[in-house]
mmCIF file of N, CA and C in Angstrom:
data_model
loop_
_atom_site.group_PDB
_atom_site.id
_atom_site.type_symbol
_atom_site.label_atom_id
_atom_site.label_comp_id
_atom_site.label_asym_id
_atom_site.label_seq_id
_atom_site.Cartn_x
_atom_site.Cartn_y
_atom_site.Cartn_z
ATOM 1 N N UNK A 157 -88.564 -52.771 -105.649
ATOM 2 C CA UNK A 157 -87.911 -51.597 -106.227
ATOM 3 C C UNK A 157 -88.940 -50.788 -107.022
ATOM 4 N N UNK A 158 -88.851 -49.488 -106.915
ATOM 5 C CA UNK A 158 -89.773 -48.599 -107.615
ATOM 6 C C UNK A 158 -89.273 -48.343 -109.031
ATOM 7 N N UNK A 159 -90.202 -48.385 -109.960
ATOM 8 C CA UNK A 159 -89.906 -47.975 -111.337
ATOM 9 C C UNK A 159 -90.594 -46.639 -111.598
ATOM 10 N N UNK A 160 -89.881 -45.765 -112.301
ATOM 11 C CA UNK A 160 -90.385 -44.427 -112.605
ATOM 12 C C UNK A 160 -90.538 -44.275 -114.111
ATOM 13 N N UNK A 161 -91.686 -43.783 -114.529
ATOM 14 C CA UNK A 161 -91.944 -43.571 -115.951
ATOM 15 C C UNK A 161 -92.393 -42.131 -116.163
ATOM 16 N N UNK A 162 -91.606 -41.394 -116.935
ATOM 17 C CA UNK A 162 -91.918 -40.003 -117.256
ATOM 18 C C UNK A 162 -92.625 -39.935 -118.608
ATOM 19 N N UNK A 163 -93.540 -38.982 -118.748
ATOM 20 C CA UNK A 163 -94.238 -38.783 -120.009
ATOM 21 C C UNK A 163 -94.714 -37.345 -120.106
ATOM 22 N N UNK A 164 -95.187 -36.982 -121.305
ATOM 23 C CA UNK A 164 -95.771 -35.668 -121.498
ATOM 24 C C UNK A 164 -94.900 -34.684 -122.251
ATOM 25 N N UNK A 165 -93.694 -35.092 -122.572
ATOM 26 C CA UNK A 165 -92.808 -34.203 -123.315
ATOM 27 C C UNK A 165 -93.248 -34.045 -124.758
ATOM 28 N N UNK A 166 -92.544 -33.183 -125.474
ATOM 29 C CA UNK A 166 -92.866 -32.962 -126.878
ATOM 30 C C UNK A 166 -92.178 -31.737 -127.407
ATOM 31 N N UNK A 167 -92.583 -31.346 -128.613
ATOM 32 C CA UNK A 167 -92.059 -30.143 -129.270
ATOM 33 C C UNK A 167 -93.058 -29.012 -129.064
ATOM 34 N N UNK A 168 -92.593 -27.905 -128.565
ATOM 35 C CA UNK A 168 -93.473 -26.765 -128.308
ATOM 36 C C UNK A 168 -92.754 -25.486 -128.692
ATOM 37 N N UNK A 169 -93.514 -24.502 -129.124
ATOM 38 C CA UNK A 169 -92.931 -23.216 -129.481
ATOM 39 C C UNK A 169 -92.592 -22.414 -128.227
ATOM 40 N N UNK A 170 -91.637 -21.503 -128.321
ATOM 41 C CA UNK A 170 -91.355 -20.617 -127.172
ATOM 42 C C UNK A 170 -92.628 -19.925 -126.708
ATOM 43 N N UNK A 171 -92.788 -19.878 -125.388
ATOM 44 C CA UNK A 171 -93.994 -19.307 -124.808
ATOM 45 C C UNK A 171 -95.091 -20.322 -124.561
ATOM 46 N N UNK A 172 -94.913 -21.530 -125.071
ATOM 47 C CA UNK A 172 -95.923 -22.567 -124.914
ATOM 48 C C UNK A 172 -95.853 -23.275 -123.579
ATOM 49 N N UNK A 173 -96.706 -24.279 -123.431
ATOM 50 C CA UNK A 173 -96.816 -25.009 -122.168
ATOM 51 C C UNK A 173 -96.801 -26.516 -122.409
ATOM 52 N N UNK A 174 -96.340 -27.216 -121.406
ATOM 53 C CA UNK A 174 -96.402 -28.673 -121.379
ATOM 54 C C UNK A 174 -96.638 -29.107 -119.933
ATOM 55 N N UNK A 175 -97.251 -30.276 -119.780
ATOM 56 C CA UNK A 175 -97.424 -30.869 -118.460
ATOM 57 C C UNK A 175 -96.790 -32.252 -118.457
ATOM 58 N N UNK A 176 -95.766 -32.408 -117.655
ATOM 59 C CA UNK A 176 -95.084 -33.695 -117.541
ATOM 60 C C UNK A 176 -95.687 -34.500 -116.393
ATOM 61 N N UNK A 177 -95.672 -35.821 -116.562
ATOM 62 C CA UNK A 177 -96.136 -36.729 -115.516
ATOM 63 C C UNK A 177 -95.029 -37.711 -115.169
ATOM 64 N N UNK A 178 -95.022 -38.136 -113.936
ATOM 65 C CA UNK A 178 -94.082 -39.145 -113.451
ATOM 66 C C UNK A 178 -94.890 -40.156 -112.652
ATOM 67 N N UNK A 179 -95.000 -41.354 -113.176
ATOM 68 C CA UNK A 179 -95.761 -42.403 -112.516
ATOM 69 C C UNK A 179 -94.805 -43.401 -111.886
ATOM 70 N N UNK A 180 -95.010 -43.663 -110.618
ATOM 71 C CA UNK A 180 -94.190 -44.630 -109.895
ATOM 72 C C UNK A 180 -94.955 -45.932 -109.722
ATOM 73 N N UNK A 181 -94.275 -47.039 -109.944
ATOM 74 C CA UNK A 181 -94.890 -48.350 -109.745
ATOM 75 C C UNK A 181 -93.949 -49.227 -108.929
ATOM 76 N N UNK A 182 -94.510 -50.242 -108.300
ATOM 77 C CA UNK A 182 -93.702 -51.162 -107.516
ATOM 78 C C UNK A 182 -93.794 -50.929 -106.028
ATOM 79 N N UNK A 183 -94.055 -49.690 -105.639
ATOM 80 C CA UNK A 183 -94.227 -49.349 -104.242
ATOM 81 C C UNK A 183 -94.689 -47.892 -104.159
ATOM 82 N N UNK A 184 -95.266 -47.543 -103.044
ATOM 83 C CA UNK A 184 -95.716 -46.162 -102.878
ATOM 84 C C UNK A 184 -94.530 -45.220 -102.679
ATOM 85 N N UNK A 185 -94.659 -44.010 -103.214
ATOM 86 C CA UNK A 185 -93.619 -43.001 -103.052
ATOM 87 C C UNK A 185 -94.116 -41.835 -102.207
ATOM 88 N N UNK A 186 -95.274 -42.010 -101.564
ATOM 89 C CA UNK A 186 -95.901 -40.894 -100.856
ATOM 90 C C UNK A 186 -95.043 -40.365 -99.712
ATOM 91 N N UNK A 187 -94.169 -41.182 -99.156
ATOM 92 C CA UNK A 187 -93.370 -40.726 -98.019
ATOM 93 C C UNK A 187 -92.069 -40.046 -98.439
ATOM 94 N N UNK A 188 -91.815 -40.016 -99.750
ATOM 95 C CA UNK A 188 -90.571 -39.453 -100.244
ATOM 96 C C UNK A 188 -90.752 -38.004 -100.720
ATOM 97 N N UNK A 189 -89.701 -37.218 -100.583
ATOM 98 C CA UNK A 189 -89.611 -35.993 -101.366
ATOM 99 C C UNK A 189 -89.344 -36.427 -102.809
ATOM 100 N N UNK A 190 -90.028 -35.788 -103.735
ATOM 101 C CA UNK A 190 -89.897 -36.136 -105.152
ATOM 102 C C UNK A 190 -89.396 -34.917 -105.918
ATOM 103 N N UNK A 191 -88.623 -35.171 -106.952
ATOM 104 C CA UNK A 191 -88.007 -34.056 -107.681
ATOM 105 C C UNK A 191 -87.983 -34.304 -109.180
ATOM 106 N N UNK A 192 -87.926 -33.203 -109.909
ATOM 107 C CA UNK A 192 -87.694 -33.239 -111.355
ATOM 108 C C UNK A 192 -86.264 -32.764 -111.630
ATOM 109 N N UNK A 193 -85.670 -33.380 -112.626
ATOM 110 C CA UNK A 193 -84.343 -33.021 -113.088
ATOM 111 C C UNK A 193 -84.397 -32.907 -114.610
ATOM 112 N N UNK A 194 -83.384 -32.293 -115.195
ATOM 113 C CA UNK A 194 -83.309 -32.247 -116.652
ATOM 114 C C UNK A 194 -81.857 -32.314 -117.099
ATOM 115 N N UNK A 195 -81.679 -32.812 -118.296
ATOM 116 C CA UNK A 195 -80.332 -32.912 -118.864
ATOM 117 C C UNK A 195 -80.370 -32.451 -120.310
ATOM 118 N N UNK A 196 -79.701 -31.348 -120.571
ATOM 119 C CA UNK A 196 -79.592 -30.811 -121.920
ATOM 120 C C UNK A 196 -78.411 -31.474 -122.611
ATOM 121 N N UNK A 197 -78.411 -31.481 -123.939
ATOM 122 C CA UNK A 197 -77.315 -32.112 -124.680
ATOM 123 C C UNK A 197 -75.961 -31.543 -124.284
ATOM 124 N N UNK A 198 -75.016 -32.417 -123.966
ATOM 125 C CA UNK A 198 -73.672 -31.989 -123.624
ATOM 126 C C UNK A 198 -73.512 -31.410 -122.236
ATOM 127 N N UNK A 199 -74.583 -31.460 -121.430
ATOM 128 C CA UNK A 199 -74.526 -30.879 -120.081
ATOM 129 C C UNK A 199 -74.851 -31.943 -119.031
ATOM 130 N N UNK A 200 -74.478 -31.638 -117.794
ATOM 131 C CA UNK A 200 -74.803 -32.534 -116.700
ATOM 132 C C UNK A 200 -76.271 -32.419 -116.335
ATOM 133 N N UNK A 201 -76.768 -33.474 -115.717
ATOM 134 C CA UNK A 201 -78.146 -33.450 -115.236
ATOM 135 C C UNK A 201 -78.284 -32.355 -114.176
ATOM 136 N N UNK A 202 -79.404 -31.640 -114.234
ATOM 137 C CA UNK A 202 -79.626 -30.454 -113.399
ATOM 138 C C UNK A 202 -80.929 -30.614 -112.633
ATOM 139 N N UNK A 203 -80.894 -30.293 -111.370
ATOM 140 C CA UNK A 203 -82.110 -30.289 -110.564
ATOM 141 C C UNK A 203 -83.022 -29.144 -110.997
ATOM 142 N N UNK A 204 -84.338 -29.404 -111.024
ATOM 143 C CA UNK A 204 -85.309 -28.402 -111.469
ATOM 144 C C UNK A 204 -86.261 -28.003 -110.335
ATOM 145 N N UNK A 205 -86.834 -28.982 -109.662
ATOM 146 C CA UNK A 205 -87.829 -28.664 -108.629
ATOM 147 C C UNK A 205 -88.020 -29.864 -107.713
ATOM 148 N N UNK A 206 -88.418 -29.580 -106.478
ATOM 149 C CA UNK A 206 -88.703 -30.618 -105.489
ATOM 150 C C UNK A 206 -90.034 -30.344 -104.816
ATOM 151 N N UNK A 207 -90.786 -31.416 -104.543
ATOM 152 C CA UNK A 207 -91.977 -31.324 -103.705
ATOM 153 C C UNK A 207 -91.790 -32.282 -102.536
ATOM 154 N N UNK A 208 -91.950 -31.755 -101.342
ATOM 155 C CA UNK A 208 -91.698 -32.528 -100.130
ATOM 156 C C UNK A 208 -92.989 -33.215 -99.660
ATOM 157 N N UNK A 209 -92.842 -34.023 -98.619
ATOM 158 C CA UNK A 209 -93.981 -34.771 -98.115
ATOM 159 C C UNK A 209 -95.096 -33.895 -97.589
ATOM 160 N N UNK A 210 -94.745 -32.684 -97.134
ATOM 161 C CA UNK A 210 -95.772 -31.750 -96.645
ATOM 162 C C UNK A 210 -96.298 -30.857 -97.762
ATOM 163 N N UNK A 211 -95.933 -31.191 -99.010
ATOM 164 C CA UNK A 211 -96.370 -30.462 -100.207
ATOM 165 C C UNK A 211 -95.679 -29.109 -100.373
ATOM 166 N N UNK A 212 -94.717 -28.790 -99.534
ATOM 167 C CA UNK A 212 -93.929 -27.591 -99.794
ATOM 168 C C UNK A 212 -93.054 -27.850 -101.018
ATOM 169 N N UNK A 213 -92.617 -26.771 -101.664
ATOM 170 C CA UNK A 213 -91.903 -26.900 -102.927
ATOM 171 C C UNK A 213 -90.666 -26.017 -102.964
ATOM 172 N N UNK A 214 -89.778 -26.363 -103.872
ATOM 173 C CA UNK A 214 -88.569 -25.573 -104.096
ATOM 174 C C UNK A 214 -88.254 -25.652 -105.584
ATOM 175 N N UNK A 215 -87.738 -24.545 -106.136
ATOM 176 C CA UNK A 215 -87.501 -24.461 -107.569
ATOM 177 C C UNK A 215 -86.130 -23.891 -107.896
ATOM 178 N N UNK A 216 -85.602 -24.327 -109.030
ATOM 179 C CA UNK A 216 -84.444 -23.692 -109.636
ATOM 180 C C UNK A 216 -84.844 -22.255 -109.960
ATOM 181 N N UNK A 217 -83.942 -21.309 -109.713
ATOM 182 C CA UNK A 217 -84.299 -19.905 -109.907
ATOM 183 C C UNK A 217 -84.819 -19.610 -111.313
ATOM 184 N N UNK A 218 -84.231 -20.244 -112.304
ATOM 185 C CA UNK A 218 -84.587 -19.921 -113.684
ATOM 186 C C UNK A 218 -85.980 -20.416 -114.086
ATOM 187 N N UNK A 219 -86.599 -21.254 -113.262
ATOM 188 C CA UNK A 219 -87.943 -21.750 -113.597
ATOM 189 C C UNK A 219 -89.008 -21.216 -112.646
ATOM 190 N N UNK A 220 -88.590 -20.495 -111.621
ATOM 191 C CA UNK A 220 -89.559 -19.942 -110.662
ATOM 192 C C UNK A 220 -90.549 -19.047 -111.371
ATOM 193 N N UNK A 221 -91.825 -19.224 -111.029
ATOM 194 C CA UNK A 221 -92.876 -18.427 -111.644
ATOM 195 C C UNK A 221 -93.363 -18.973 -112.975
ATOM 196 N N UNK A 222 -92.631 -19.952 -113.536
ATOM 197 C CA UNK A 222 -93.033 -20.549 -114.818
ATOM 198 C C UNK A 222 -93.424 -22.013 -114.660
ATOM 199 N N UNK A 223 -92.750 -22.720 -113.771
ATOM 200 C CA UNK A 223 -93.000 -24.155 -113.567
ATOM 201 C C UNK A 223 -93.706 -24.368 -112.226
ATOM 202 N N UNK A 224 -94.582 -25.368 -112.187
ATOM 203 C CA UNK A 224 -95.257 -25.740 -110.935
ATOM 204 C C UNK A 224 -95.185 -27.249 -110.763
ATOM 205 N N UNK A 225 -94.634 -27.667 -109.644
ATOM 206 C CA UNK A 225 -94.541 -29.093 -109.320
ATOM 207 C C UNK A 225 -95.698 -29.456 -108.408
ATOM 208 N N UNK A 226 -96.268 -30.627 -108.620
ATOM 209 C CA UNK A 226 -97.368 -31.093 -107.780
ATOM 210 C C UNK A 226 -97.323 -32.616 -107.716
ATOM 211 N N UNK A 227 -98.115 -33.170 -106.811
ATOM 212 C CA UNK A 227 -98.148 -34.624 -106.674
ATOM 213 C C UNK A 227 -99.548 -35.077 -106.288
ATOM 214 N N UNK A 228 -99.883 -36.304 -106.679
ATOM 215 C CA UNK A 228 -101.130 -36.942 -106.306
ATOM 216 C C UNK A 228 -100.760 -38.287 -105.705
ATOM 217 N N UNK A 229 -100.681 -38.335 -104.401
ATOM 218 C CA UNK A 229 -100.219 -39.559 -103.741
ATOM 219 C C UNK A 229 -101.180 -40.726 -103.964
ATOM 220 N N UNK A 230 -102.443 -40.446 -104.137
ATOM 221 C CA UNK A 230 -103.404 -41.522 -104.380
ATOM 222 C C UNK A 230 -103.107 -42.230 -105.695
ATOM 223 N N UNK A 231 -102.521 -41.495 -106.640
ATOM 224 C CA UNK A 231 -102.179 -42.056 -107.947
ATOM 225 C C UNK A 231 -100.687 -42.391 -108.068
ATOM 226 N N UNK A 232 -99.948 -42.149 -106.968
ATOM 227 C CA UNK A 232 -98.498 -42.405 -107.002
ATOM 228 C C UNK A 232 -97.848 -41.659 -108.175
ATOM 229 N N UNK A 233 -98.284 -40.429 -108.393
ATOM 230 C CA UNK A 233 -97.894 -39.664 -109.578
ATOM 231 C C UNK A 233 -97.476 -38.256 -109.186
ATOM 232 N N UNK A 234 -96.483 -37.758 -109.917
ATOM 233 C CA UNK A 234 -96.025 -36.385 -109.732
ATOM 234 C C UNK A 234 -96.125 -35.668 -111.074
ATOM 235 N N UNK A 235 -96.294 -34.358 -111.042
ATOM 236 C CA UNK A 235 -96.465 -33.577 -112.257
ATOM 237 C C UNK A 235 -95.506 -32.392 -112.271
ATOM 238 N N UNK A 236 -95.267 -31.893 -113.488
ATOM 239 C CA UNK A 236 -94.549 -30.633 -113.652
ATOM 240 C C UNK A 236 -95.278 -29.844 -114.740
ATOM 241 N N UNK A 237 -95.982 -28.811 -114.324
ATOM 242 C CA UNK A 237 -96.624 -27.903 -115.268
ATOM 243 C C UNK A 237 -95.604 -26.861 -115.684
ATOM 244 N N UNK A 238 -95.327 -26.792 -116.958
ATOM 245 C CA UNK A 238 -94.311 -25.875 -117.475
ATOM 246 C C UNK A 238 -94.979 -24.863 -118.393
ATOM 247 N N UNK A 239 -94.929 -23.603 -118.013
ATOM 248 C CA UNK A 239 -95.515 -22.525 -118.798
ATOM 249 C C UNK A 239 -94.423 -21.575 -119.271
ATOM 250 N N UNK A 240 -94.764 -20.761 -120.245
ATOM 251 C CA UNK A 240 -93.833 -19.769 -120.785
ATOM 252 C C UNK A 240 -92.480 -20.415 -121.076
ATOM 253 N N UNK A 241 -92.517 -21.498 -121.796
ATOM 254 C CA UNK A 241 -91.296 -22.252 -122.061
ATOM 255 C C UNK A 241 -90.332 -21.460 -122.928
ATOM 256 N N UNK A 242 -89.052 -21.677 -122.667
ATOM 257 C CA UNK A 242 -87.980 -20.995 -123.383
ATOM 258 C C UNK A 242 -87.085 -22.039 -124.062
ATOM 259 N N UNK A 243 -86.368 -21.653 -125.095
ATOM 260 C CA UNK A 243 -85.462 -22.616 -125.751
ATOM 261 C C UNK A 243 -84.472 -23.253 -124.776
ATOM 262 N N UNK A 244 -84.065 -22.512 -123.769
ATOM 263 C CA UNK A 244 -83.108 -23.060 -122.811
ATOM 264 C C UNK A 244 -83.725 -24.100 -121.879
ATOM 265 N N UNK A 245 -85.016 -24.309 -121.959
ATOM 266 C CA UNK A 245 -85.665 -25.383 -121.209
ATOM 267 C C UNK A 245 -85.571 -26.723 -121.944
ATOM 268 N N UNK A 246 -85.065 -26.691 -123.164
ATOM 269 C CA UNK A 246 -84.929 -27.920 -123.942
ATOM 270 C C UNK A 246 -84.003 -28.900 -123.245
ATOM 271 N N UNK A 247 -84.495 -30.103 -123.001
ATOM 272 C CA UNK A 247 -83.734 -31.124 -122.272
ATOM 273 C C UNK A 247 -84.564 -32.388 -122.178
ATOM 274 N N UNK A 248 -83.926 -33.452 -121.730
ATOM 275 C CA UNK A 248 -84.652 -34.644 -121.304
ATOM 276 C C UNK A 248 -84.960 -34.465 -119.823
ATOM 277 N N UNK A 249 -86.222 -34.633 -119.467
ATOM 278 C CA UNK A 249 -86.664 -34.420 -118.096
ATOM 279 C C UNK A 249 -86.859 -35.772 -117.402
ATOM 280 N N UNK A 250 -86.349 -35.852 -116.186
ATOM 281 C CA UNK A 250 -86.412 -37.065 -115.383
ATOM 282 C C UNK A 250 -87.034 -36.756 -114.017
ATOM 283 N N UNK A 251 -87.590 -37.780 -113.396
ATOM 284 C CA UNK A 251 -88.080 -37.640 -112.028
ATOM 285 C C UNK A 251 -87.407 -38.682 -111.136
ATOM 286 N N UNK A 252 -87.394 -38.394 -109.849
ATOM 287 C CA UNK A 252 -86.849 -39.352 -108.892
ATOM 288 C C UNK A 252 -87.251 -38.914 -107.495
ATOM 289 N N UNK A 253 -87.159 -39.816 -106.545
ATOM 290 C CA UNK A 253 -87.251 -39.462 -105.143
ATOM 291 C C UNK A 253 -85.880 -38.944 -104.714
ATOM 292 N N UNK A 254 -85.873 -38.069 -103.724
ATOM 293 C CA UNK A 254 -84.613 -37.456 -103.316
ATOM 294 C C UNK A 254 -84.542 -37.406 -101.795
ATOM 295 N N UNK A 255 -83.360 -37.665 -101.260
ATOM 296 C CA UNK A 255 -83.146 -37.536 -99.824
ATOM 297 C C UNK A 255 -82.903 -36.073 -99.496
ATOM 298 N N UNK A 256 -83.778 -35.452 -98.693
ATOM 299 C CA UNK A 256 -83.569 -34.046 -98.367
ATOM 300 C C UNK A 256 -82.247 -33.780 -97.663
ATOM 301 N N UNK A 257 -81.747 -34.769 -96.924
ATOM 302 C CA UNK A 257 -80.501 -34.551 -96.185
ATOM 303 C C UNK A 257 -79.286 -34.577 -97.099
ATOM 304 N N UNK A 258 -79.204 -35.589 -97.945
ATOM 305 C CA UNK A 258 -77.999 -35.769 -98.758
ATOM 306 C C UNK A 258 -78.128 -35.188 -100.155
ATOM 307 N N UNK A 259 -79.388 -35.004 -100.600
ATOM 308 C CA UNK A 259 -79.602 -34.561 -101.967
ATOM 309 C C UNK A 259 -79.467 -35.675 -102.988
ATOM 310 N N UNK A 260 -79.217 -36.875 -102.516
ATOM 311 C CA UNK A 260 -79.041 -37.990 -103.436
ATOM 312 C C UNK A 260 -80.391 -38.561 -103.846
ATOM 313 N N UNK A 261 -80.449 -39.053 -105.088
ATOM 314 C CA UNK A 261 -81.674 -39.684 -105.554
ATOM 315 C C UNK A 261 -81.752 -41.099 -104.977
ATOM 316 N N UNK A 262 -82.980 -41.586 -104.914
ATOM 317 C CA UNK A 262 -83.243 -42.844 -104.220
ATOM 318 C C UNK A 262 -83.319 -44.029 -105.167
ATOM 319 N N UNK A 263 -83.932 -43.836 -106.321
ATOM 320 C CA UNK A 263 -84.224 -44.951 -107.225
ATOM 321 C C UNK A 263 -83.394 -44.862 -108.499
ATOM 322 N N UNK A 264 -83.429 -45.960 -109.264
ATOM 323 C CA UNK A 264 -82.814 -45.932 -110.586
ATOM 324 C C UNK A 264 -83.544 -44.928 -111.476
ATOM 325 N N UNK A 265 -82.816 -44.318 -112.380
ATOM 326 C CA UNK A 265 -83.422 -43.353 -113.286
ATOM 327 C C UNK A 265 -84.316 -44.054 -114.312
ATOM 328 N N UNK A 266 -85.402 -43.377 -114.678
ATOM 329 C CA UNK A 266 -86.215 -43.837 -115.784
ATOM 330 C C UNK A 266 -85.613 -43.369 -117.097
ATOM 331 N N UNK A 267 -86.386 -43.509 -118.168
ATOM 332 C CA UNK A 267 -85.878 -43.133 -119.488
ATOM 333 C C UNK A 267 -86.032 -41.644 -119.769
ATOM 334 N N UNK A 268 -86.843 -40.979 -118.995
ATOM 335 C CA UNK A 268 -87.036 -39.552 -119.190
ATOM 336 C C UNK A 268 -88.000 -39.254 -120.320
ATOM 337 N N UNK A 269 -88.321 -37.974 -120.444
ATOM 338 C CA UNK A 269 -89.188 -37.515 -121.522
ATOM 339 C C UNK A 269 -88.575 -36.270 -122.143
ATOM 340 N N UNK A 270 -88.504 -36.239 -123.470
ATOM 341 C CA UNK A 270 -87.831 -35.156 -124.181
ATOM 342 C C UNK A 270 -88.741 -33.933 -124.294
ATOM 343 N N UNK A 271 -88.210 -32.794 -123.918
ATOM 344 C CA UNK A 271 -88.882 -31.515 -124.114
ATOM 345 C C UNK A 271 -88.024 -30.674 -125.044
ATOM 346 N N UNK A 272 -88.620 -30.250 -126.147
ATOM 347 C CA UNK A 272 -87.909 -29.419 -127.113
ATOM 348 C C UNK A 272 -88.710 -28.136 -127.322
ATOM 349 N N UNK A 273 -88.063 -27.012 -127.055
ATOM 350 C CA UNK A 273 -88.705 -25.707 -127.218
ATOM 351 C C UNK A 273 -88.031 -25.010 -128.387
ATOM 352 N N UNK A 274 -88.761 -24.889 -129.452
ATOM 353 C CA UNK A 274 -88.171 -24.331 -130.671
ATOM 354 C C UNK A 274 -89.269 -23.802 -131.577
ATOM 355 N N UNK A 275 -88.936 -22.741 -132.309
ATOM 356 C CA UNK A 275 -89.878 -22.210 -133.297
ATOM 357 C C UNK A 275 -89.613 -22.819 -134.661
#
């Protein structure tokens, strides 16, 4: 079973940047589409971005042009570069593999990493 560990979150002012990492252990994830999700207080978990096996990407409209998803299969790691952060980006961010057909996640959720955008 794959374990996922997210890191890189923190407190940042509006307009700032953060780079999140997602490290997978237990097995390779290179053959999976991988995605970032986020959950704000009192809200359901929300899909943010996906990177497919061919390195193509897809983004939530509200983060397009600000966030960039990438992966390093040699390191079994995925990243989310977040620029021009807004208060509404505040959430716990999670990563997972995702089935492109069903949209369902593949592995158990990790603990996530908290991102807080505030002045």
